Amino acid sequence: MSCTKTIRVLIAKPGLDGHDRGAKVIARALRDSGMEVIYTGLRQTPEQIVEAAIQEDVDVIGLSILSGAHNFLFPRVIELLKEKNAQDILVIGGGVIPDEDIPGLKAAGIAEVFTPGTPTSKIIDFIKSHVK
Amino acid sequence: MDIIQSVLNGDKRSIAKLITLVEEKSDDFINILKKIYKYTGRAITIGITGAPGSGKSSLVNKLTRILRTQNKKVGIIAVDPTSPFTGGAILGDRIRMQDLTLDEGVFIRSMGTRGALGGLSRACYDAVKILDASGMDYIIIETVGVGQSEIDIVKLADIVLLVMVPGMGDDVQAIKAGIMEIGDIFVVNKSDKDGADRLVTEIEMTLDLGSSKNSWKPPVIKTIATENYGIVELSENIEKVLKHMMQDDLLNVKRKSRIKQEIISLLTETLIENIIFRYSEKIDMLIEKVLERQIDPYSAMEIIISDVK
């Protein structure tokens, strides 16, 4: 095995929707690219997500959401990370997110938003090039 | 160094960072571990092992909740398999422990096996020390779902819980060597399923035959983790077994042999690495000779060893 650091990613489902097929597809793709993926299951609060990310010392948090509550939940995660002095963790988002919402999410600190149809290779490349 | 003090103070971010340093074998990790070692040895380590899907994570969750009602701090290390092909892993044990995430007195870390074969990862041993030094009263280590011979958990835990479920095979499974010999407590989980009582009987029979030397027999407990059934009984039995181990000095004997094993394996690793590094050219040359059948592998080894001396 290589001597470069293993990238650790937390895949989290904030909010109330119960659909995690997409999250699981991403988790598998990241696993197959050699990353360690911690999947925490459905219906997580931003507080739970941030605490898990800290205990697991992940490099990346991937938020998957289909409920439409991204404009509240994504920035809340960023806010909590700042409170915990953990803003070095890269946060990306995915799911059903309207194009017009993306600039606002990025301004709030989400590094990138991946909407349906994104090839998983694009997400892998993004993570690999953005994790120091 | 700063990180040492914050780990001793129980700061979760620092604990997490230090575990990463150990997992990645960063330059400084041995020095840090040397400094925290004198603060370890206070926590009780509980190993939970058993087949995939037998309910280990759910049991860890329920057991932790009982320990929390007694105001004990709990560190959890949950190990899942790393792919030998890509080095990647999906670590999913937290799914069953969601309600513990925000508990101040609980720290959960998921780890991939990263090439280790015995059901644990190599960094596990040091992660336990870190959690111990950070002030945890109990450290629960959940192994990967094991089969018949992944028994490294005995090298790490004071007390091993072997989780079994009904309907996984006939009674010959229970008398095979290996996994059955490591349990200090046997847990029959999902005991609302058909065959639970038969499994309990089979385990007890196996244990009866084996324990002629001493009067102590590991307890067999029926549980349904998801319904919280049998968990109180399980935690009482853990205390009972621990008490017995302490009275008969078994715990110390166990911990002593664990330290011996650790030193020996550190020695072996370091020596072998040294020899292979120092004699790499000679080894290459000997390989050629063995390939040509001029000498045999045993003589090749003897030539290298005589050089080391």
Short mmCIF file of C-alpha atoms in Angstrom, two decimals:
data_model
loop_
_atom_site.label_atom_id
_atom_site.label_comp_id
_atom_site.label_asym_id
_atom_site.label_seq_id
_atom_site.Cartn_x
_atom_site.Cartn_y
_atom_site.Cartn_z
CA MET A 1 0.00 0.00 0.00
CA SER A 2 1.18 3.53 -0.67
CA CYS A 3 2.66 5.72 2.02
CA THR A 4 0.41 8.70 1.33
CA LYS A 5 -2.17 9.50 3.97
CA THR A 6 -5.47 7.66 3.78
CA ILE A 7 -8.20 10.22 3.15
CA ARG A 8 -11.07 9.88 5.63
CA VAL A 9 -14.54 11.05 4.62
CA LEU A 10 -17.73 11.32 6.64
CA ILE A 11 -20.82 10.82 4.51
CA ALA A 12 -23.78 12.27 6.35
CA LYS A 13 -27.49 12.64 5.75
CA PRO A 14 -28.74 15.75 7.54
CA GLY A 15 -32.41 16.45 7.93
CA LEU A 16 -35.48 14.33 7.58
CA ASP A 17 -35.50 12.65 4.19
CA GLY A 18 -35.02 8.90 4.27
CA HIS A 19 -33.37 8.32 0.91
CA ASP A 20 -29.75 7.28 1.09
CA ARG A 21 -29.23 5.41 -2.16
CA GLY A 22 -27.21 8.33 -3.51
CA ALA A 23 -25.15 8.62 -0.34
CA LYS A 24 -24.36 4.90 -0.49
CA VAL A 25 -23.33 5.08 -4.15
CA ILE A 26 -20.93 7.90 -3.31
CA ALA A 27 -19.65 6.00 -0.27
CA ARG A 28 -18.86 2.97 -2.42
CA ALA A 29 -17.17 5.02 -5.11
CA LEU A 30 -14.96 6.75 -2.55
CA ARG A 31 -14.15 3.42 -0.94
CA ASP A 32 -13.12 1.99 -4.29
CA SER A 33 -10.81 4.93 -4.81
CA GLY A 34 -8.98 4.00 -1.59
CA MET A 35 -10.62 6.28 0.94
CA GLU A 36 -12.00 5.38 4.34
CA VAL A 37 -15.65 6.32 4.40
CA ILE A 38 -17.55 6.68 7.64
CA TYR A 39 -21.27 6.45 7.06
CA THR A 40 -23.42 7.57 9.96
CA GLY A 41 -26.90 6.76 8.74
CA LEU A 42 -30.08 8.71 8.24
CA ARG A 43 -31.58 11.76 9.93
CA GLN A 44 -28.55 13.35 11.52
CA THR A 45 -28.60 16.79 13.08
CA PRO A 46 -25.80 19.21 12.15
CA GLU A 47 -24.58 18.87 15.75
CA GLN A 48 -24.27 15.09 15.41
CA ILE A 49 -22.53 15.39 12.07
CA VAL A 50 -19.93 17.85 13.33
CA GLU A 51 -19.25 15.89 16.51
CA ALA A 52 -18.82 12.64 14.56
CA ALA A 53 -16.50 14.41 12.09
CA ILE A 54 -14.31 15.62 14.94
CA GLN A 55 -14.12 12.26 16.72
CA GLU A 56 -13.35 10.51 13.46
CA ASP A 57 -10.83 13.21 12.49
CA VAL A 58 -12.04 13.22 8.89
CA ASP A 59 -10.60 15.34 6.09
CA VAL A 60 -13.92 15.74 4.33
CA ILE A 61 -17.62 15.87 5.19
CA GLY A 62 -19.96 14.94 2.36
CA LEU A 63 -23.54 16.07 2.99
CA SER A 64 -26.32 14.44 1.04
CA ILE A 65 -29.77 15.92 1.10
CA LEU A 66 -32.96 15.47 -0.88
CA SER A 67 -35.47 17.22 1.34
CA GLY A 68 -34.92 20.80 0.23
CA ALA A 69 -33.65 22.01 3.59
CA HIS A 70 -30.07 22.47 2.34
CA ASN A 71 -30.13 26.28 2.63
CA PHE A 72 -30.53 25.93 6.37
CA LEU A 73 -28.71 22.69 7.18
CA PHE A 74 -25.53 23.09 5.08
CA PRO A 75 -24.56 26.54 6.45
CA ARG A 76 -25.40 25.32 9.97
CA VAL A 77 -22.75 22.57 9.62
CA ILE A 78 -20.17 25.16 8.55
CA GLU A 79 -21.13 27.38 11.48
CA LEU A 80 -20.70 24.56 13.99
CA LEU A 81 -17.35 23.58 12.51
CA LYS A 82 -16.16 27.14 13.02
CA GLU A 83 -17.40 27.09 16.61
CA LYS A 84 -15.40 23.93 17.22
CA ASN A 85 -12.36 25.40 15.50
CA ALA A 86 -12.55 22.66 12.87
CA GLN A 87 -13.05 24.75 9.74
CA ASP A 88 -10.08 22.99 8.15
CA ILE A 89 -12.45 20.12 7.32
CA LEU A 90 -13.55 20.31 3.69
CA VAL A 91 -17.34 20.27 3.30
CA ILE A 92 -19.02 19.24 0.06
CA GLY A 93 -22.69 18.74 -0.68
CA GLY A 94 -24.86 16.74 -3.01
CA GLY A 95 -28.45 15.87 -3.74
CA VAL A 96 -31.41 17.63 -5.28
CA ILE A 97 -30.21 21.21 -5.09
CA PRO A 98 -31.49 23.92 -7.47
CA ASP A 99 -28.78 25.74 -9.43
CA GLU A 100 -29.82 29.10 -8.06
CA ASP A 101 -29.08 27.94 -4.51
CA ILE A 102 -25.51 26.88 -5.23
CA PRO A 103 -23.81 30.33 -5.15
CA GLY A 104 -25.31 31.00 -1.73
CA LEU A 105 -24.15 27.66 -0.37
CA LYS A 106 -20.65 28.26 -1.67
CA ALA A 107 -20.59 31.70 -0.12
CA ALA A 108 -21.53 30.04 3.17
CA GLY A 109 -18.46 27.85 2.93
CA ILE A 110 -19.51 24.69 1.09
CA ALA A 111 -16.50 23.90 -1.12
CA GLU A 112 -18.50 22.34 -3.94
CA VAL A 113 -22.02 21.14 -4.71
CA PHE A 114 -22.56 18.06 -6.83
CA THR A 115 -26.01 17.65 -8.35
CA PRO A 116 -27.58 14.50 -9.85
CA GLY A 117 -25.73 13.16 -12.88
CA THR A 118 -22.26 14.08 -11.65
CA PRO A 119 -19.81 11.27 -12.47
CA THR A 120 -18.35 9.89 -9.24
CA SER A 121 -14.87 10.31 -10.72
CA LYS A 122 -15.38 14.08 -10.64
CA ILE A 123 -16.12 13.97 -6.93
CA ILE A 124 -13.11 11.75 -6.26
CA ASP A 125 -10.82 14.10 -8.21
CA PHE A 126 -12.20 17.10 -6.38
CA ILE A 127 -11.54 15.52 -2.98
CA LYS A 128 -8.07 14.33 -3.91
CA SER A 129 -7.02 17.73 -5.21
CA HIS A 130 -8.47 19.66 -2.26
CA VAL A 131 -7.29 17.59 0.69
CA LYS A 132 -3.81 18.60 1.73
CA MET B 1 4.01 19.03 23.69
CA ASP B 2 0.57 20.55 23.65
CA ILE B 3 -1.35 17.62 22.24
CA ILE B 4 -0.30 15.38 25.14
CA GLN B 5 -1.76 17.70 27.76
CA SER B 6 -5.03 18.13 25.86
CA VAL B 7 -5.36 14.36 25.43
CA LEU B 8 -4.82 13.93 29.17
CA ASN B 9 -7.51 16.57 29.72
CA GLY B 10 -9.87 14.50 27.58
CA ASP B 11 -10.14 16.97 24.68
CA LYS B 12 -11.88 15.05 21.91
CA ARG B 13 -10.30 16.85 18.99
CA SER B 14 -6.82 16.10 20.34
CA ILE B 15 -7.68 12.47 21.06
CA ALA B 16 -8.92 12.15 17.47
CA LYS B 17 -5.84 13.85 16.03
CA LEU B 18 -3.47 11.67 18.02
CA ILE B 19 -5.23 8.50 16.87
CA THR B 20 -4.75 9.71 13.29
CA LEU B 21 -1.03 10.27 13.93
CA VAL B 22 -0.80 6.68 15.13
CA GLU B 23 -2.80 5.32 12.19
CA GLU B 24 -0.59 7.19 9.76
CA LYS B 25 2.58 6.32 11.68
CA SER B 26 3.64 9.96 11.65
CA ASP B 27 7.19 10.81 12.65
CA ASP B 28 6.51 11.77 16.19
CA PHE B 29 3.93 9.26 17.30
CA ILE B 30 6.24 6.93 19.19
CA ASN B 31 7.61 9.79 21.27
CA ILE B 32 4.12 10.94 22.14
CA LEU B 33 3.03 7.42 23.07
CA LYS B 34 6.08 7.08 25.28
CA LYS B 35 5.03 10.16 27.17
CA ILE B 36 1.41 9.16 27.70
CA TYR B 37 2.11 5.54 28.61
CA LYS B 38 2.46 6.21 32.32
CA TYR B 39 -1.10 7.55 32.37
CA THR B 40 -2.53 4.31 30.98
CA GLY B 41 -3.62 1.12 32.70
CA ARG B 42 -6.64 2.51 34.48
CA ALA B 43 -9.36 1.65 31.98
CA ILE B 44 -11.08 -1.71 31.68
CA THR B 45 -11.01 -2.96 28.09
CA ILE B 46 -13.92 -4.98 26.78
CA GLY B 47 -13.65 -6.77 23.44
CA ILE B 48 -16.74 -7.63 21.44
CA THR B 49 -16.37 -10.11 18.63
CA GLY B 50 -18.59 -12.38 16.56
CA ALA B 51 -19.87 -13.08 13.07
CA PRO B 52 -20.87 -10.24 10.72
CA GLY B 53 -24.42 -9.14 11.43
CA SER B 54 -24.59 -10.78 14.83
CA GLY B 55 -25.43 -7.44 16.46
CA LYS B 56 -22.09 -6.34 17.88
CA SER B 57 -22.61 -2.62 17.23
CA SER B 58 -26.09 -2.65 18.73
CA LEU B 59 -24.78 -4.44 21.81
CA VAL B 60 -21.98 -1.89 22.14
CA ASN B 61 -24.57 0.88 21.99
CA LYS B 62 -26.84 -0.63 24.65
CA LEU B 63 -23.99 -1.61 26.93
CA THR B 64 -22.52 1.88 26.70
CA ARG B 65 -25.84 3.39 27.71
CA ILE B 66 -25.87 1.30 30.88
CA LEU B 67 -22.29 2.31 31.71
CA ARG B 68 -23.29 5.93 31.19
CA THR B 69 -26.10 5.63 33.76
CA GLN B 70 -23.33 4.67 36.19
CA ASN B 71 -21.51 7.82 35.09
CA LYS B 72 -18.61 5.90 33.56
CA LYS B 73 -16.79 7.41 30.61
CA VAL B 74 -16.68 5.12 27.59
CA GLY B 75 -14.33 5.03 24.62
CA ILE B 76 -15.38 2.92 21.67
CA ILE B 77 -13.20 1.63 18.85
CA ALA B 78 -15.17 0.05 16.03
CA VAL B 79 -13.19 -1.83 13.41
CA ASP B 80 -14.45 -2.66 9.93
CA PRO B 81 -12.57 -4.35 7.08
CA THR B 82 -10.30 -2.48 4.68
CA SER B 83 -10.34 -3.68 1.08
CA PRO B 84 -7.06 -5.47 0.35
CA PHE B 85 -7.43 -4.38 -3.27
CA THR B 86 -8.01 -0.63 -3.05
CA GLY B 87 -7.13 0.20 0.57
CA GLY B 88 -10.55 1.78 0.93
CA ALA B 89 -13.16 0.96 3.53
CA ILE B 90 -16.71 1.69 4.53
CA LEU B 91 -16.92 2.11 8.27
CA GLY B 92 -20.54 1.77 9.24
CA ASP B 93 -20.66 0.87 12.91
CA ARG B 94 -21.67 4.39 13.91
CA ILE B 95 -25.07 3.85 12.29
CA ARG B 96 -26.05 1.75 15.32
CA MET B 97 -24.55 4.22 17.76
CA GLN B 98 -26.11 7.48 16.56
CA ASP B 99 -27.67 8.33 19.89
CA LEU B 100 -24.27 8.24 21.60
CA THR B 101 -22.67 10.85 19.33
CA LEU B 102 -23.55 13.89 21.40
CA ASP B 103 -22.90 12.29 24.79
CA GLU B 104 -20.06 14.18 26.48
CA GLY B 105 -18.78 11.04 28.16
CA VAL B 106 -18.51 8.92 25.02
CA PHE B 107 -15.86 8.92 22.30
CA ILE B 108 -16.33 6.76 19.21
CA ARG B 109 -13.67 6.08 16.61
CA SER B 110 -14.13 3.91 13.51
CA MET B 111 -11.05 2.22 12.11
CA GLY B 112 -10.28 0.18 9.00
CA THR B 113 -8.20 -2.97 9.42
CA ARG B 114 -5.59 -1.59 6.97
CA GLY B 115 -4.06 -4.92 6.11
CA ALA B 116 -4.16 -6.60 9.52
CA LEU B 117 -5.76 -10.04 9.50
CA GLY B 118 -6.72 -10.83 13.08
CA GLY B 119 -9.94 -8.81 13.23
CA LEU B 120 -8.30 -5.59 14.47
CA SER B 121 -6.04 -2.95 12.98
CA ARG B 122 -2.49 -2.44 14.16
CA ALA B 123 -3.24 1.09 15.32
CA CYS B 124 -5.97 -0.31 17.61
CA TYR B 125 -3.45 -1.24 20.28
CA ASP B 126 -2.18 2.34 20.49
CA ALA B 127 -5.63 3.89 20.13
CA VAL B 128 -6.64 1.99 23.27
CA LYS B 129 -3.69 3.53 25.12
CA ILE B 130 -4.69 7.01 23.97
CA LEU B 131 -8.29 6.56 25.13
CA ASP B 132 -7.04 5.08 28.40
CA ALA B 133 -4.78 8.07 29.04
CA SER B 134 -7.60 10.46 28.20
CA GLY B 135 -9.52 9.24 31.23
CA MET B 136 -11.99 6.71 29.86
CA ASP B 137 -13.22 4.23 32.48
CA TYR B 138 -14.16 1.62 29.92
CA ILE B 139 -12.89 1.05 26.42
CA ILE B 140 -15.01 -1.14 24.20
CA ILE B 141 -13.37 -2.58 21.11
CA GLU B 142 -15.64 -3.98 18.43
CA THR B 143 -13.79 -6.24 16.01
CA VAL B 144 -14.65 -6.79 12.36
CA GLY B 145 -17.19 -9.53 11.83
CA VAL B 146 -15.06 -12.59 12.39
CA GLY B 147 -15.19 -16.18 11.28
CA GLN B 148 -13.24 -18.88 13.00
CA SER B 149 -9.73 -17.73 13.73
CA GLU B 150 -9.58 -13.95 14.05
CA ILE B 151 -8.70 -13.91 17.69
CA ASP B 152 -6.36 -10.93 18.08
CA ILE B 153 -8.90 -9.35 20.41
CA VAL B 154 -7.59 -11.51 23.27
CA LYS B 155 -4.29 -9.65 22.95
CA LEU B 156 -6.06 -6.37 23.57
CA ALA B 157 -9.04 -6.85 25.86
CA ASP B 158 -9.32 -7.63 29.55
CA ILE B 159 -12.55 -9.40 28.88
CA VAL B 160 -13.90 -10.81 25.62
CA LEU B 161 -17.58 -11.09 24.72
CA LEU B 162 -18.25 -13.57 21.96
CA VAL B 163 -21.54 -12.80 20.23
CA MET B 164 -23.39 -15.62 18.51
CA VAL B 165 -26.79 -15.82 16.87
CA PRO B 166 -29.14 -18.78 16.39
CA GLY B 167 -29.23 -20.52 13.05
CA MET B 168 -25.60 -20.18 12.00
CA GLY B 169 -24.67 -23.84 11.83
CA ASP B 170 -24.75 -27.17 13.56
CA ASP B 171 -23.26 -28.19 16.86
CA VAL B 172 -19.91 -29.05 15.32
CA GLN B 173 -19.34 -25.32 14.77
CA ALA B 174 -19.36 -24.91 18.52
CA ILE B 175 -16.62 -27.46 19.16
CA LYS B 176 -14.16 -26.28 16.52
CA ALA B 177 -10.95 -24.84 17.84
CA GLY B 178 -10.26 -21.13 17.86
CA ILE B 179 -12.99 -18.63 18.29
CA MET B 180 -14.91 -20.60 20.95
CA GLU B 181 -11.87 -20.61 23.19
CA ILE B 182 -11.56 -16.85 23.54
CA GLY B 183 -14.90 -15.95 25.11
CA ASP B 184 -15.04 -14.83 28.74
CA ILE B 185 -18.75 -14.29 28.26
CA PHE B 186 -20.94 -15.80 25.54
CA VAL B 187 -23.78 -13.69 24.24
CA VAL B 188 -26.60 -15.30 22.29
CA ASN B 189 -28.07 -12.25 20.57
CA LYS B 190 -31.30 -12.13 18.56
CA SER B 191 -32.50 -14.70 21.03
CA ASP B 192 -36.10 -14.31 19.92
CA LYS B 193 -35.12 -16.31 16.86
CA ASP B 194 -35.67 -20.02 16.48
CA GLY B 195 -32.98 -22.19 17.95
CA ALA B 196 -31.74 -19.76 20.62
CA ASP B 197 -32.24 -22.20 23.47
CA ARG B 198 -30.57 -24.98 21.55
CA LEU B 199 -27.59 -22.73 20.86
CA VAL B 200 -27.33 -21.87 24.56
CA THR B 201 -27.36 -25.59 25.40
CA GLU B 202 -24.71 -26.34 22.80
CA ILE B 203 -22.43 -23.59 24.09
CA GLU B 204 -22.89 -24.73 27.67
CA MET B 205 -22.15 -28.33 26.76
CA THR B 206 -18.98 -27.31 24.98
CA LEU B 207 -17.91 -25.24 27.96
CA ASP B 208 -18.70 -28.06 30.40
CA LEU B 209 -16.40 -30.42 28.59
CA GLY B 210 -13.61 -27.91 28.39
CA SER B 211 -13.45 -26.56 31.89
CA SER B 212 -12.34 -29.59 33.85
CA LYS B 213 -9.25 -27.79 35.14
CA ASN B 214 -11.02 -25.07 37.06
CA SER B 215 -14.44 -24.48 38.46
CA TRP B 216 -14.90 -21.23 36.55
CA LYS B 217 -17.22 -21.35 33.58
CA PRO B 218 -17.96 -18.41 31.28
CA PRO B 219 -21.58 -17.26 31.55
CA VAL B 220 -23.92 -17.58 28.57
CA ILE B 221 -26.37 -14.69 28.27
CA LYS B 222 -29.39 -14.36 26.01
CA THR B 223 -30.01 -10.88 24.60
CA ILE B 224 -32.06 -9.02 22.03
CA ALA B 225 -29.95 -5.89 21.66
CA THR B 226 -32.42 -3.88 19.61
CA GLU B 227 -35.08 -4.36 22.29
CA ASN B 228 -32.74 -3.85 25.22
CA TYR B 229 -33.51 -7.37 26.41
CA GLY B 230 -30.85 -9.03 28.58
CA ILE B 231 -28.50 -6.04 28.54
CA VAL B 232 -28.67 -5.37 32.28
CA GLU B 233 -27.93 -9.03 32.93
CA LEU B 234 -25.03 -8.82 30.51
CA SER B 235 -23.51 -5.79 32.20
CA GLU B 236 -23.91 -7.44 35.63
CA ASN B 237 -22.12 -10.48 34.31
CA ILE B 238 -19.29 -8.35 32.97
CA GLU B 239 -18.82 -6.97 36.48
CA LYS B 240 -18.99 -10.47 37.92
CA VAL B 241 -16.37 -11.83 35.53
CA LEU B 242 -14.11 -8.85 36.18
CA LYS B 243 -14.41 -9.36 39.92
CA HIS B 244 -13.52 -13.01 39.54
CA MET B 245 -10.53 -12.11 37.37
CA MET B 246 -9.28 -9.61 39.91
CA GLN B 247 -9.74 -11.91 42.88
CA ASP B 248 -7.78 -14.70 41.30
CA ASP B 249 -5.17 -12.31 39.92
CA LEU B 250 -6.14 -13.49 36.43
CA LEU B 251 -6.40 -9.93 35.17
CA ASN B 252 -2.81 -9.19 36.09
CA VAL B 253 -1.63 -12.43 34.52
CA LYS B 254 -3.53 -11.51 31.37
CA ARG B 255 -2.13 -7.98 31.25
CA LYS B 256 1.38 -9.23 31.90
CA SER B 257 1.29 -11.70 29.03
CA ARG B 258 -0.16 -8.95 26.84
CA ILE B 259 2.80 -6.69 27.59
CA LYS B 260 5.18 -9.54 26.91
CA GLN B 261 3.54 -10.14 23.53
CA GLU B 262 3.70 -6.47 22.69
CA ILE B 263 7.39 -6.21 23.45
CA ILE B 264 8.15 -9.38 21.52
CA SER B 265 6.21 -8.25 18.47
CA LEU B 266 7.88 -4.81 18.55
CA LEU B 267 11.25 -6.53 18.78
CA THR B 268 10.44 -8.90 15.94
CA GLU B 269 9.21 -6.13 13.68
CA THR B 270 12.15 -3.86 14.31
CA LEU B 271 14.76 -6.60 14.04
CA ILE B 272 13.34 -7.99 10.83
CA GLU B 273 13.06 -4.56 9.25
CA ASN B 274 16.65 -3.86 10.24
CA ILE B 275 17.99 -7.10 8.86
CA ILE B 276 16.09 -6.83 5.62
CA PHE B 277 17.24 -3.25 5.20
CA ARG B 278 20.90 -3.89 6.04
CA TYR B 279 21.29 -7.10 4.08
CA SER B 280 19.04 -6.36 1.12
CA GLU B 281 21.85 -6.87 -1.41
CA LYS B 282 22.97 -10.06 0.20
CA ILE B 283 19.39 -11.32 0.31
CA ASP B 284 18.98 -10.56 -3.41
CA MET B 285 22.14 -12.47 -4.18
CA LEU B 286 21.03 -15.44 -2.10
CA ILE B 287 17.66 -15.45 -3.85
CA GLU B 288 19.45 -15.99 -7.14
CA LYS B 289 21.46 -18.85 -5.68
CA VAL B 290 18.35 -20.52 -4.29
CA LEU B 291 16.60 -20.06 -7.63
CA GLU B 292 19.53 -21.84 -9.31
CA ARG B 293 19.31 -24.57 -6.67
CA GLN B 294 22.92 -23.91 -5.63
CA ILE B 295 21.70 -23.61 -2.06
CA ASP B 296 18.40 -24.05 -0.23
CA PRO B 297 16.31 -21.41 1.62
CA TYR B 298 17.30 -22.78 5.04
CA SER B 299 21.01 -22.35 4.30
CA ALA B 300 20.31 -18.87 2.90
CA MET B 301 18.71 -17.96 6.21
CA GLU B 302 21.69 -19.38 8.13
CA ILE B 303 24.14 -17.38 6.04
CA ILE B 304 22.30 -14.15 6.81
CA ILE B 305 21.95 -14.95 10.51
CA SER B 306 25.64 -15.75 10.86
CA ASP B 307 26.38 -12.37 9.30
CA VAL B 308 24.06 -10.60 11.76
CA LYS B 309 25.95 -12.11 14.66
#
